[in-house]
CSV table of C-alpha atoms and ligand atoms in Angstrom, one decimal:
chain,number,residue,atom,x,y,z
A,1,UNK,CA,0.0,0.0,0.0
A,2,UNK,CA,1.2,3.5,-0.8
A,3,UNK,CA,2.1,5.5,2.3
A,4,UNK,CA,-0.1,8.6,2.7
A,5,UNK,CA,0.7,11.8,4.5
A,6,UNK,CA,-1.6,14.8,5.1
A,7,UNK,CA,-1.2,18.4,6.2
A,8,UNK,CA,-4.0,20.3,8.0
A,9,UNK,CA,-5.8,17.1,9.0
A,10,UNK,CA,-6.9,18.4,12.4
A,11,UNK,CA,-8.5,21.4,10.6
A,12,UNK,CA,-10.8,19.2,8.5
A,13,UNK,CA,-14.4,18.7,9.6
A,14,UNK,CA,-15.3,15.4,11.2
A,15,UNK,CA,-16.8,14.2,8.0
A,16,UNK,CA,-13.8,15.5,6.1
A,17,UNK,CA,-11.5,13.5,8.3
A,18,UNK,CA,-13.6,10.3,7.8
A,19,UNK,CA,-13.6,10.8,4.1
A,20,UNK,CA,-9.8,11.3,3.9
A,21,UNK,CA,-9.2,8.1,5.9
A,22,UNK,CA,-11.9,6.1,4.0
A,23,UNK,CA,-10.7,7.2,0.6
A,24,UNK,CA,-7.0,6.7,1.3
A,25,UNK,CA,-7.0,3.4,3.1
A,26,UNK,CA,-10.0,1.4,2.2
A,27,UNK,CA,-11.2,-0.3,-0.9
A,28,UNK,CA,-14.9,0.4,-0.2
A,29,UNK,CA,-14.7,4.1,1.1
A,30,UNK,CA,-18.5,4.7,1.0
A,31,UNK,CA,-19.2,1.7,3.2
A,32,UNK,CA,-16.5,2.8,5.6
A,33,UNK,CA,-17.9,6.3,5.9
A,34,UNK,CA,-21.4,4.9,6.6
A,35,UNK,CA,-20.0,2.4,9.1
A,36,UNK,CA,-18.1,5.0,11.1
A,37,UNK,CA,-21.0,7.4,11.0
A,38,UNK,CA,-23.4,4.6,12.2
A,39,UNK,CA,-21.5,4.6,15.5
A,40,UNK,CA,-22.0,8.3,16.2
A,41,UNK,CA,-24.2,9.1,19.1
A,42,UNK,CA,-27.7,10.0,18.0
A,43,UNK,CA,-27.7,13.0,20.4
A,44,UNK,CA,-25.4,15.6,18.9
A,45,UNK,CA,-24.7,17.2,22.3
A,46,UNK,CA,-23.6,13.9,23.8
A,47,UNK,CA,-21.4,13.3,20.8
A,48,UNK,CA,-19.7,16.7,21.2
A,49,UNK,CA,-18.9,15.8,24.8
A,50,UNK,CA,-17.4,12.5,23.7
A,51,UNK,CA,-15.4,14.1,20.9
A,52,UNK,CA,-13.8,16.6,23.3
A,53,UNK,CA,-12.1,13.8,25.2
A,54,UNK,CA,-9.6,13.3,22.4
A,55,UNK,CA,-8.5,14.7,19.0
A,56,UNK,CA,-9.1,13.9,15.3
A,57,UNK,CA,-12.1,11.9,16.4
A,58,UNK,CA,-13.9,10.0,13.6
A,59,UNK,CA,-16.4,7.9,15.6
A,60,UNK,CA,-16.9,6.0,18.8
A,61,UNK,CA,-15.3,2.7,19.6
A,62,UNK,CA,-17.7,0.5,21.5
A,63,UNK,CA,-16.8,-1.8,24.3
A,64,UNK,CA,-19.2,-3.8,26.4
A,65,UNK,CA,-20.4,-2.2,29.7
A,66,UNK,CA,-21.4,-4.9,32.2
A,67,UNK,CA,-21.9,-5.3,35.9
A,68,UNK,CA,-20.8,-7.8,38.5
A,69,UNK,CA,-23.3,-7.9,41.4
A,70,UNK,CA,-23.1,-9.3,44.9
A,71,UNK,CA,-19.8,-7.8,46.0
A,72,UNK,CA,-19.8,-7.6,49.7
A,73,UNK,CA,-17.1,-5.1,50.8
A,74,UNK,CA,-16.6,-4.1,54.4
A,75,UNK,CA,-20.2,-5.3,55.0
A,76,UNK,CA,-21.7,-3.2,52.2
A,77,UNK,CA,-23.1,-4.7,49.0
A,78,UNK,CA,-22.0,-3.3,45.7
A,79,UNK,CA,-22.9,-3.9,42.1
A,80,UNK,CA,-19.6,-3.2,40.3
A,81,UNK,CA,-19.6,-1.7,36.8
A,82,UNK,CA,-17.0,-3.1,34.3
A,83,UNK,CA,-15.9,-2.2,30.8
A,84,UNK,CA,-14.1,-5.1,29.2
A,85,UNK,CA,-13.8,-6.7,25.8
A,86,UNK,CA,-12.7,-10.1,27.1
A,87,UNK,CA,-15.3,-12.8,27.6
A,88,UNK,CA,-15.5,-14.6,31.0
A,89,UNK,CA,-14.0,-11.7,33.0
A,90,UNK,CA,-17.3,-10.3,34.3
A,91,UNK,CA,-18.6,-13.8,34.9
A,92,UNK,CA,-15.5,-14.7,36.8
A,93,UNK,CA,-15.7,-11.6,39.0
A,94,UNK,CA,-19.4,-12.3,39.7
A,95,UNK,CA,-18.7,-15.8,40.6
A,96,UNK,CA,-15.9,-14.8,43.0
A,97,UNK,CA,-18.2,-12.2,44.5
A,98,UNK,CA,-20.9,-14.8,45.1
A,99,UNK,CA,-18.4,-17.3,46.5
A,100,UNK,CA,-17.1,-14.8,49.1
A,101,UNK,CA,-20.5,-13.4,49.9
A,102,UNK,CA,-21.3,-16.3,52.2
A,103,UNK,CA,-17.8,-16.4,53.7
A,104,UNK,CA,-17.6,-13.0,55.2
A,105,UNK,CA,-17.3,-11.0,52.0
A,106,UNK,CA,-14.3,-8.9,51.0
A,107,UNK,CA,-12.4,-6.6,53.3
A,108,UNK,CA,-10.5,-3.5,52.2
A,109,UNK,CA,-8.6,-0.7,53.8
A,110,UNK,CA,-6.8,2.3,52.4
A,111,UNK,CA,-3.3,2.4,53.9
A,112,UNK,CA,-2.2,5.8,52.5
A,113,UNK,CA,-3.3,8.4,49.9
A,114,UNK,CA,-0.2,10.4,49.0
A,115,UNK,CA,0.5,11.3,45.4
A,116,UNK,CA,3.9,12.2,44.1
A,117,UNK,CA,5.5,14.6,41.6
A,118,UNK,CA,9.0,15.7,40.7
A,119,UNK,CA,10.8,18.7,39.3
A,120,UNK,CA,13.9,17.3,37.6
A,121,UNK,CA,16.7,19.9,37.2
A,122,UNK,CA,20.2,20.4,36.2
A,123,UNK,CA,22.6,22.7,38.1
A,124,UNK,CA,26.3,23.0,38.1
A,125,UNK,CA,26.3,24.9,41.4
A,126,UNK,CA,27.1,23.4,44.8
A,127,UNK,CA,24.0,21.6,45.9
A,128,UNK,CA,25.0,22.2,49.5
A,129,UNK,CA,24.3,25.9,49.0
A,130,UNK,CA,20.7,25.1,48.0
A,131,UNK,CA,20.4,22.7,51.0
A,132,UNK,CA,21.5,25.4,53.4
A,133,UNK,CA,18.7,27.7,52.2
A,134,UNK,CA,16.1,25.0,51.7
A,135,UNK,CA,13.7,26.4,54.3
A,136,UNK,CA,13.6,29.7,52.5
A,137,UNK,CA,13.3,28.0,49.2
A,138,UNK,CA,10.4,25.9,50.5
A,139,UNK,CA,8.6,29.0,51.8
A,140,UNK,CA,9.0,30.6,48.4
A,141,UNK,CA,7.8,27.6,46.5
A,142,UNK,CA,4.7,27.3,48.7
A,143,UNK,CA,4.0,31.0,48.5
A,144,UNK,CA,4.3,31.2,44.7
A,145,UNK,CA,2.0,28.2,44.3
A,146,UNK,CA,-0.6,29.5,46.7
A,147,UNK,CA,-3.0,30.7,44.0
A,148,UNK,CA,-3.0,27.1,42.6
A,149,UNK,CA,-3.3,25.3,45.9
A,150,UNK,CA,-5.9,27.5,47.5
A,151,UNK,CA,-8.9,25.5,46.4
A,152,UNK,CA,-7.4,22.2,47.1
A,153,UNK,CA,-6.5,23.4,50.6
A,154,UNK,CA,-10.1,24.3,51.1
A,155,UNK,CA,-11.1,20.7,50.3
A,156,UNK,CA,-8.5,19.4,52.8
A,157,UNK,CA,-5.7,18.7,50.4
A,158,UNK,CA,-2.6,20.4,49.0
A,159,UNK,CA,1.1,20.1,49.1
A,160,UNK,CA,2.5,17.8,51.8
A,161,UNK,CA,6.3,17.4,51.7
A,162,UNK,CA,9.0,18.9,49.5
A,163,UNK,CA,12.4,17.2,49.4
A,164,UNK,CA,15.6,18.2,47.6
A,165,UNK,CA,17.4,15.1,46.2
A,166,UNK,CA,20.9,15.0,45.0
A,167,UNK,CA,21.0,12.7,42.0
A,168,UNK,CA,24.3,13.8,40.6
A,169,UNK,CA,26.0,10.4,41.3
A,170,UNK,CA,23.6,8.9,38.7
A,171,UNK,CA,23.7,11.7,36.2
A,172,UNK,CA,26.1,14.7,36.3
A,173,UNK,CA,24.5,17.9,37.8
A,174,UNK,CA,21.1,16.2,38.1
A,175,UNK,CA,18.9,17.0,41.1
A,176,UNK,CA,15.3,16.7,42.0
A,177,UNK,CA,12.5,18.3,44.0
A,178,UNK,CA,10.4,15.4,45.1
A,179,UNK,CA,7.0,16.6,46.2
A,180,UNK,CA,4.1,14.8,47.8
A,181,UNK,CA,0.4,15.8,47.6
A,182,UNK,CA,-3.0,15.1,49.0
A,183,UNK,CA,-5.6,15.5,46.3
A,184,UNK,CA,-8.7,14.3,48.2
A,185,UNK,CA,-11.3,12.9,45.8
A,186,UNK,CA,-9.6,14.0,42.6
A,187,UNK,CA,-6.8,12.0,40.9
A,188,UNK,CA,-5.1,15.3,40.9
A,189,UNK,CA,-2.9,15.1,37.7
A,190,UNK,CA,-3.7,18.6,36.5
A,191,UNK,CA,-3.3,20.1,40.0
A,192,UNK,CA,0.0,18.4,40.6
A,193,UNK,CA,1.4,19.3,37.2
A,194,UNK,CA,0.4,22.9,37.6
A,195,UNK,CA,2.1,23.1,41.0
A,196,UNK,CA,5.2,21.4,39.8
A,197,UNK,CA,5.6,23.8,36.8
A,198,UNK,CA,5.2,26.7,39.1
A,199,UNK,CA,7.8,25.2,41.4
A,200,UNK,CA,10.2,25.0,38.4
A,201,UNK,CA,9.8,28.7,37.7
A,202,UNK,CA,10.2,29.7,41.4
A,203,UNK,CA,13.2,27.4,41.8
A,204,UNK,CA,15.0,28.9,38.8
A,205,UNK,CA,14.3,32.5,40.1
A,206,UNK,CA,15.4,31.6,43.7
A,207,UNK,CA,18.7,30.3,42.6
A,208,UNK,CA,19.3,33.3,40.3
A,209,UNK,CA,18.3,35.8,42.9
A,210,UNK,CA,19.7,34.3,46.1
A,211,UNK,CA,22.4,31.8,45.3
A,212,UNK,CA,24.4,32.1,42.1
A,213,UNK,CA,23.3,34.2,39.2
A,214,UNK,CA,26.3,33.0,37.1
A,215,UNK,CA,25.3,29.4,37.2
A,216,UNK,CA,21.8,29.2,35.8
A,217,UNK,CA,19.6,26.3,36.9
A,218,UNK,CA,17.9,24.4,34.0
A,219,UNK,CA,14.6,22.8,34.5
A,220,UNK,CA,14.6,19.5,32.6
A,221,UNK,CA,10.9,18.6,33.3
A,222,UNK,CA,8.2,18.9,35.9
A,223,UNK,CA,5.7,16.1,36.1
A,224,UNK,CA,3.7,13.9,38.5
A,225,UNK,CA,4.9,10.3,39.0
A,226,UNK,CA,2.5,7.5,38.2
A,227,UNK,CA,4.3,5.4,40.7
A,228,UNK,CA,2.4,6.1,43.9
A,229,UNK,CA,3.5,3.5,46.5
A,230,UNK,CA,2.1,5.6,49.2
A,231,UNK,CA,-1.4,5.8,47.7
A,232,UNK,CA,-1.9,2.2,48.7
A,233,UNK,CA,-4.9,0.0,49.4
A,234,UNK,CA,-5.2,-3.5,50.8
A,235,UNK,CA,-8.0,-5.9,50.0
A,236,UNK,CA,-8.4,-9.4,51.4
A,237,UNK,CA,-10.6,-12.4,52.0
A,238,UNK,CA,-10.2,-15.0,54.7
A,239,UNK,CA,-12.1,-18.0,56.1
A,240,UNK,CA,-11.4,-21.3,57.8
A,241,UNK,CA,-10.0,-23.7,55.2
A,242,UNK,CA,-12.9,-26.1,55.8
A,243,UNK,CA,-15.4,-23.4,54.8
A,244,UNK,CA,-13.8,-23.2,51.3
A,245,UNK,CA,-16.0,-26.2,50.7
A,246,UNK,CA,-16.2,-28.3,47.6
A,247,UNK,CA,-14.5,-25.8,45.2
A,248,UNK,CA,-13.9,-28.6,42.7
A,249,UNK,CA,-15.5,-32.0,42.6
A,250,UNK,CA,-13.3,-34.5,44.3
A,251,UNK,CA,-10.9,-31.9,45.8
A,252,UNK,CA,-10.8,-31.5,49.5
A,253,UNK,CA,-10.8,-27.9,50.7
A,254,UNK,CA,-7.3,-28.4,52.4
A,255,UNK,CA,-5.9,-29.7,49.1
A,256,UNK,CA,-7.4,-26.8,47.2
A,257,UNK,CA,-6.1,-24.3,49.6
A,258,UNK,CA,-2.6,-25.6,49.5
A,259,UNK,CA,-2.6,-25.8,45.7
A,260,UNK,CA,-4.0,-22.3,45.5
A,261,UNK,CA,-1.4,-20.9,47.9
A,262,UNK,CA,1.4,-22.7,45.9
A,263,UNK,CA,0.1,-21.1,42.7
A,264,UNK,CA,0.3,-17.7,44.3
A,265,UNK,CA,3.8,-18.4,45.6
A,266,UNK,CA,4.9,-19.4,42.1
A,267,UNK,CA,3.7,-16.0,40.8
A,268,UNK,CA,5.9,-14.4,43.5
A,269,UNK,CA,9.0,-16.2,42.5
A,270,UNK,CA,8.7,-16.5,38.7
A,271,UNK,CA,8.3,-13.3,36.6
A,272,UNK,CA,6.8,-15.1,33.7
A,273,UNK,CA,4.0,-16.4,35.8
A,274,UNK,CA,3.8,-13.2,37.8
A,275,UNK,CA,3.1,-11.2,34.6
A,276,UNK,CA,0.1,-13.4,33.6
A,277,UNK,CA,-1.1,-13.6,37.2
A,278,UNK,CA,-1.1,-9.8,37.5
A,279,UNK,CA,-2.7,-9.5,34.0
A,280,UNK,CA,-5.6,-11.4,35.5
A,281,UNK,CA,-5.7,-8.9,38.4
A,282,UNK,CA,-5.8,-6.0,35.9
A,283,UNK,CA,-8.6,-7.6,34.0
A,284,UNK,CA,-10.7,-6.7,37.0
A,285,UNK,CA,-9.0,-3.5,37.9
A,286,UNK,CA,-8.9,-1.9,34.5
A,287,UNK,CA,-12.5,-2.8,33.8
A,288,UNK,CA,-13.7,-0.7,36.8
A,289,UNK,CA,-11.1,2.0,36.3
A,290,UNK,CA,-12.5,2.4,32.7
A,291,UNK,CA,-16.1,2.2,33.8
A,292,UNK,CA,-15.5,5.0,36.3
A,293,UNK,CA,-13.7,7.3,33.8
A,294,UNK,CA,-10.3,6.9,35.5
A,295,UNK,CA,-6.9,6.6,33.8
A,296,UNK,CA,-6.1,2.9,33.3
A,297,UNK,CA,-2.7,3.5,31.8
A,298,UNK,CA,-1.6,5.4,35.0
A,299,UNK,CA,-3.0,2.6,37.2
A,300,UNK,CA,-1.3,-0.1,35.1
A,301,UNK,CA,2.0,1.7,35.0
A,302,UNK,CA,2.0,2.3,38.8
A,303,UNK,CA,0.8,-1.2,39.6
A,304,UNK,CA,3.5,-2.9,37.5
A,305,UNK,CA,6.3,-0.8,39.0
A,306,UNK,CA,4.9,-1.6,42.5
A,307,UNK,CA,5.0,-5.3,41.5
A,308,UNK,CA,8.8,-4.9,40.8
A,309,UNK,CA,9.6,-2.7,43.8
A,310,UNK,CA,12.2,-5.0,45.3
A,311,UNK,CA,14.0,-5.4,41.9
A,312,UNK,CA,12.1,-8.4,40.6
A,313,UNK,CA,8.7,-8.4,39.1
A,314,UNK,CA,6.4,-10.4,41.4
A,315,UNK,CA,2.7,-11.2,42.0
A,316,UNK,CA,0.7,-8.3,43.4
A,317,UNK,CA,-1.4,-10.8,45.5
A,318,UNK,CA,-0.3,-13.1,48.4
A,319,UNK,CA,-1.8,-16.1,50.1
A,320,UNK,CA,-1.2,-17.6,53.5
A,321,UNK,CA,-2.7,-20.6,55.3
A,322,UNK,CA,-2.1,-20.3,59.1
A,323,UNK,CA,-3.9,-22.0,61.9
A,324,UNK,CA,-6.3,-23.5,59.3
A,325,UNK,CA,-7.3,-20.0,58.1
A,326,UNK,CA,-7.0,-19.3,54.4
A,327,UNK,CA,-6.1,-15.7,53.7
A,328,UNK,CA,-5.7,-14.1,50.3
A,329,UNK,CA,-4.8,-10.5,49.8
A,330,UNK,CA,-3.5,-7.8,47.5
A,331,UNK,CA,-1.7,-4.5,48.2
A,332,UNK,CA,-1.8,-2.2,45.3
A,333,UNK,CA,-1.3,1.5,44.6
A,334,UNK,CA,-4.4,3.1,43.0
A,335,UNK,CA,-4.4,6.8,42.3
A,336,UNK,CA,-8.0,7.4,41.5
A,337,UNK,CA,-10.5,10.2,41.3
A,338,UNK,CA,-14.3,10.4,41.8
A,339,UNK,CA,-14.3,14.1,40.9
A,340,UNK,CA,-12.6,15.9,38.0
A,341,UNK,CA,-11.3,14.4,34.8
A,342,UNK,CA,-13.8,12.3,32.9
A,343,UNK,CA,-15.6,11.1,36.0
A,344,UNK,CA,-18.5,13.5,35.7
A,345,UNK,CA,-18.1,14.3,32.0
A,346,UNK,CA,-18.5,10.8,30.5
A,347,UNK,CA,-22.2,10.0,30.7
A,348,UNK,CA,-21.7,6.4,31.6
A,349,UNK,CA,-18.8,6.9,34.0
A,350,UNK,CA,-21.1,9.3,35.9
A,351,UNK,CA,-23.7,6.5,36.1
A,352,UNK,CA,-21.0,4.0,37.2
A,353,UNK,CA,-20.2,6.2,40.1
A,354,UNK,CA,-23.9,6.6,41.0
A,355,UNK,CA,-24.3,2.8,40.8
A,356,UNK,CA,-21.5,2.5,43.3
A,357,UNK,CA,-23.3,4.9,45.6
A,358,UNK,CA,-21.2,8.0,44.7
A,359,UNK,CA,-18.1,6.8,46.5
A,360,UNK,CA,-15.2,8.9,47.7
A,361,UNK,CA,-11.8,8.3,46.0
A,362,UNK,CA,-10.8,6.1,48.9
A,363,UNK,CA,-13.9,4.0,48.8
A,364,UNK,CA,-13.4,3.6,45.0
A,365,UNK,CA,-9.8,2.4,45.8
A,366,UNK,CA,-11.3,-0.3,48.0
A,367,UNK,CA,-13.9,-1.4,45.4
A,368,UNK,CA,-11.3,-1.6,42.6
A,369,UNK,CA,-8.7,-3.4,44.7
A,370,UNK,CA,-11.4,-5.9,45.7
A,371,UNK,CA,-12.4,-6.4,42.0
A,372,UNK,CA,-8.8,-7.1,41.1
A,373,UNK,CA,-8.5,-9.6,44.0
A,374,UNK,CA,-11.8,-11.3,43.0
A,375,UNK,CA,-10.7,-11.6,39.4
A,376,UNK,CA,-7.4,-13.1,40.6
A,377,UNK,CA,-9.2,-15.5,43.0
A,378,UNK,CA,-11.5,-16.7,40.2
A,379,UNK,CA,-8.6,-17.2,37.7
A,380,UNK,CA,-6.3,-19.1,40.1
A,381,UNK,CA,-9.2,-21.2,41.4
A,382,UNK,CA,-9.9,-22.3,37.8
A,383,UNK,CA,-6.2,-22.8,37.0
A,384,UNK,CA,-5.6,-25.1,39.9
A,385,UNK,CA,-8.9,-27.1,39.5
A,386,UNK,CA,-10.5,-27.4,36.1
A,387,UNK,CA,-8.1,-25.2,34.0
A,388,UNK,CA,-9.5,-22.0,32.5
A,389,UNK,CA,-10.3,-23.1,29.0
A,390,UNK,CA,-13.5,-25.0,29.9
A,391,UNK,CA,-15.2,-21.9,31.4
A,392,UNK,CA,-13.5,-19.4,29.1
A,393,UNK,CA,-14.4,-21.2,25.8
A,394,UNK,CA,-18.0,-21.5,27.0
A,395,UNK,CA,-18.1,-17.7,27.4
A,396,UNK,CA,-16.2,-17.3,24.2
A,397,UNK,CA,-18.8,-19.4,22.3
A,398,UNK,CA,-20.9,-16.4,21.2
A,399,UNK,CA,-17.8,-14.7,19.7
A,400,UNK,CA,-17.0,-17.9,17.7
A,401,UNK,CA,-20.7,-18.0,16.5
A,402,UNK,CA,-20.6,-14.4,15.5
A,403,UNK,CA,-17.4,-15.0,13.7
A,404,UNK,CA,-19.0,-17.9,11.8
A,405,UNK,CA,-22.0,-15.7,11.0
A,406,UNK,CA,-24.5,-17.8,12.9
A,407,UNK,CA,-28.2,-16.7,13.0
A,408,UNK,CA,-30.0,-16.3,16.3
A,409,UNK,CA,-31.7,-19.7,15.7
A,410,UNK,CA,-28.4,-21.4,15.0
A,411,UNK,CA,-26.9,-19.8,18.1
A,412,UNK,CA,-29.6,-21.2,20.4
A,413,UNK,CA,-29.1,-24.6,19.0
A,414,UNK,CA,-25.3,-24.6,19.2
A,415,UNK,CA,-25.3,-23.2,22.7
A,416,UNK,CA,-27.6,-25.9,23.8
A,417,UNK,CA,-25.5,-28.5,22.1
A,418,UNK,CA,-22.3,-27.4,23.8
A,419,UNK,CA,-23.9,-27.1,27.2
A,420,UNK,CA,-22.0,-30.2,28.4
A,421,UNK,CA,-19.4,-30.5,25.6
A,422,UNK,CA,-15.9,-29.0,25.2
A,423,UNK,CA,-16.0,-25.9,23.1
A,424,UNK,CA,-13.3,-25.3,20.4
A,425,UNK,CA,-13.4,-23.3,17.2
A,426,UNK,CA,-13.1,-26.5,15.2
A,427,UNK,CA,-15.8,-28.3,17.1
A,428,UNK,CA,-18.2,-25.4,16.8
A,429,UNK,CA,-17.6,-25.0,13.0
A,430,UNK,CA,-18.0,-28.7,12.4
A,431,UNK,CA,-21.3,-28.8,14.3
A,432,UNK,CA,-22.5,-25.6,12.6
A,433,UNK,CA,-21.6,-27.1,9.1
A,434,UNK,CA,-23.5,-30.2,10.0
A,435,UNK,CA,-26.5,-28.1,11.1
A,436,UNK,CA,-26.4,-26.0,7.9
A,437,UNK,CA,-26.1,-29.0,5.6
A,438,UNK,CA,-29.3,-30.4,7.1
A,439,UNK,CA,-27.3,-33.3,8.6
A,440,UNK,CA,-28.9,-32.5,11.9
A,441,UNK,CA,-32.4,-31.8,13.0
A,442,UNK,CA,-32.8,-28.1,13.7
A,443,UNK,CA,-34.2,-27.8,17.2
A,444,UNK,CA,-34.3,-24.1,17.9
A,445,UNK,CA,-37.7,-22.4,17.8
B,1,MEV,C1,-6.7,-14.2,31.2
B,1,MEV,O1,-7.2,-13.0,30.7
B,1,MEV,C2,-6.2,-14.0,32.6
B,1,MEV,C3,-5.5,-15.3,33.2
B,1,MEV,O2,-4.5,-15.8,32.3
B,1,MEV,C4,-5.0,-14.9,34.5
B,1,MEV,C5,-4.1,-15.9,35.1
B,1,MEV,O3,-3.5,-16.8,34.5
B,1,MEV,O4,-4.0,-15.9,36.4
B,1,MEV,C6,-6.5,-16.4,33.3
């Protein structure tokens, strides 16, 4: 295909953009234009809101929005909204929620809520001179940023600590202001970045005016960190081993518990397994983060760094069997917001928060950590008992049928047929071929 470039694309109307893309990259441009238009929101105002979330918007990309009911968390029942494109994730979360509902439910506790940001700078001067006047510098930084922090302070948040770090052993002349923040119910990215950029300006002026005007300080960058190990939540489940019951036919609860704990230990010691184990956790976490209009890339990045905090990438969850009590838990940093960002702008994110009872950011941290743990419990439970394919392929069956262009009637028939059979793409296609060739009696009404 010939490579295409364009100038002034962002200035084109939405239809103009669609046409350019359709005409330059597709063999059936008219059909593509109609297809993309068909996913526009019928309400123009709503569409305008959605378009404003990004740039060069052509259409909307749909993903399923589902719910997992029966989550008992700290004694309260939640129906958890989830946006996910993978079959069996919502079913798994729901099944884990139901399982733990009769075993004391889930527990969760926010351990800390600090967010972090950094001003990275280069300075050839003697860092000790800056250290000696750090109290003065700190006052100046706080004073200059006061117009930005005033509102957040009224809400109970603001700047917490400011530290000066000498990083010059790692990179010549490189230093840092490391700043911690409390951002209450907002994720706080814009607030933090605005404060940090202001700090950068003030720092530069302070050095010029009070320390050494001949050695100018260069701001390399000022930005929040998505690694927030002190914005941490713990979620856990526990019950006597006996109460785990008959998780899998023919497997004693004690055997199940030991096998489960071993599987979690393997994910602690082996990064290959840890990655997949944590991917399962993020199946649940990302789904709720998305459904509530939060930033799943930030959550993923921070979570994975936390998983590697001792130098090796490890499982985010842990399991222990002590005095015949089975305990399974997760500690995870989650920098979330329930105000600001898309949380109130995205029409469905707004409904998700309402569905959760309009939680504070800390309550949302608890719900999301629990959903990750539930997802992990369901995945590891399947892995150490039946294997995941049995359940997964059952849930995936409708995708296979859609892929094969099955009618509603054929779907009903095939789903019934595979009720107690192993699903595979080949088996479904063969059965459907047989059905279509008249080799089978068509049973659906
Ligand atoms: C699939 O999306 C997630 C799992 O692979 C997670 C795991 O292996 O623990 C089932």
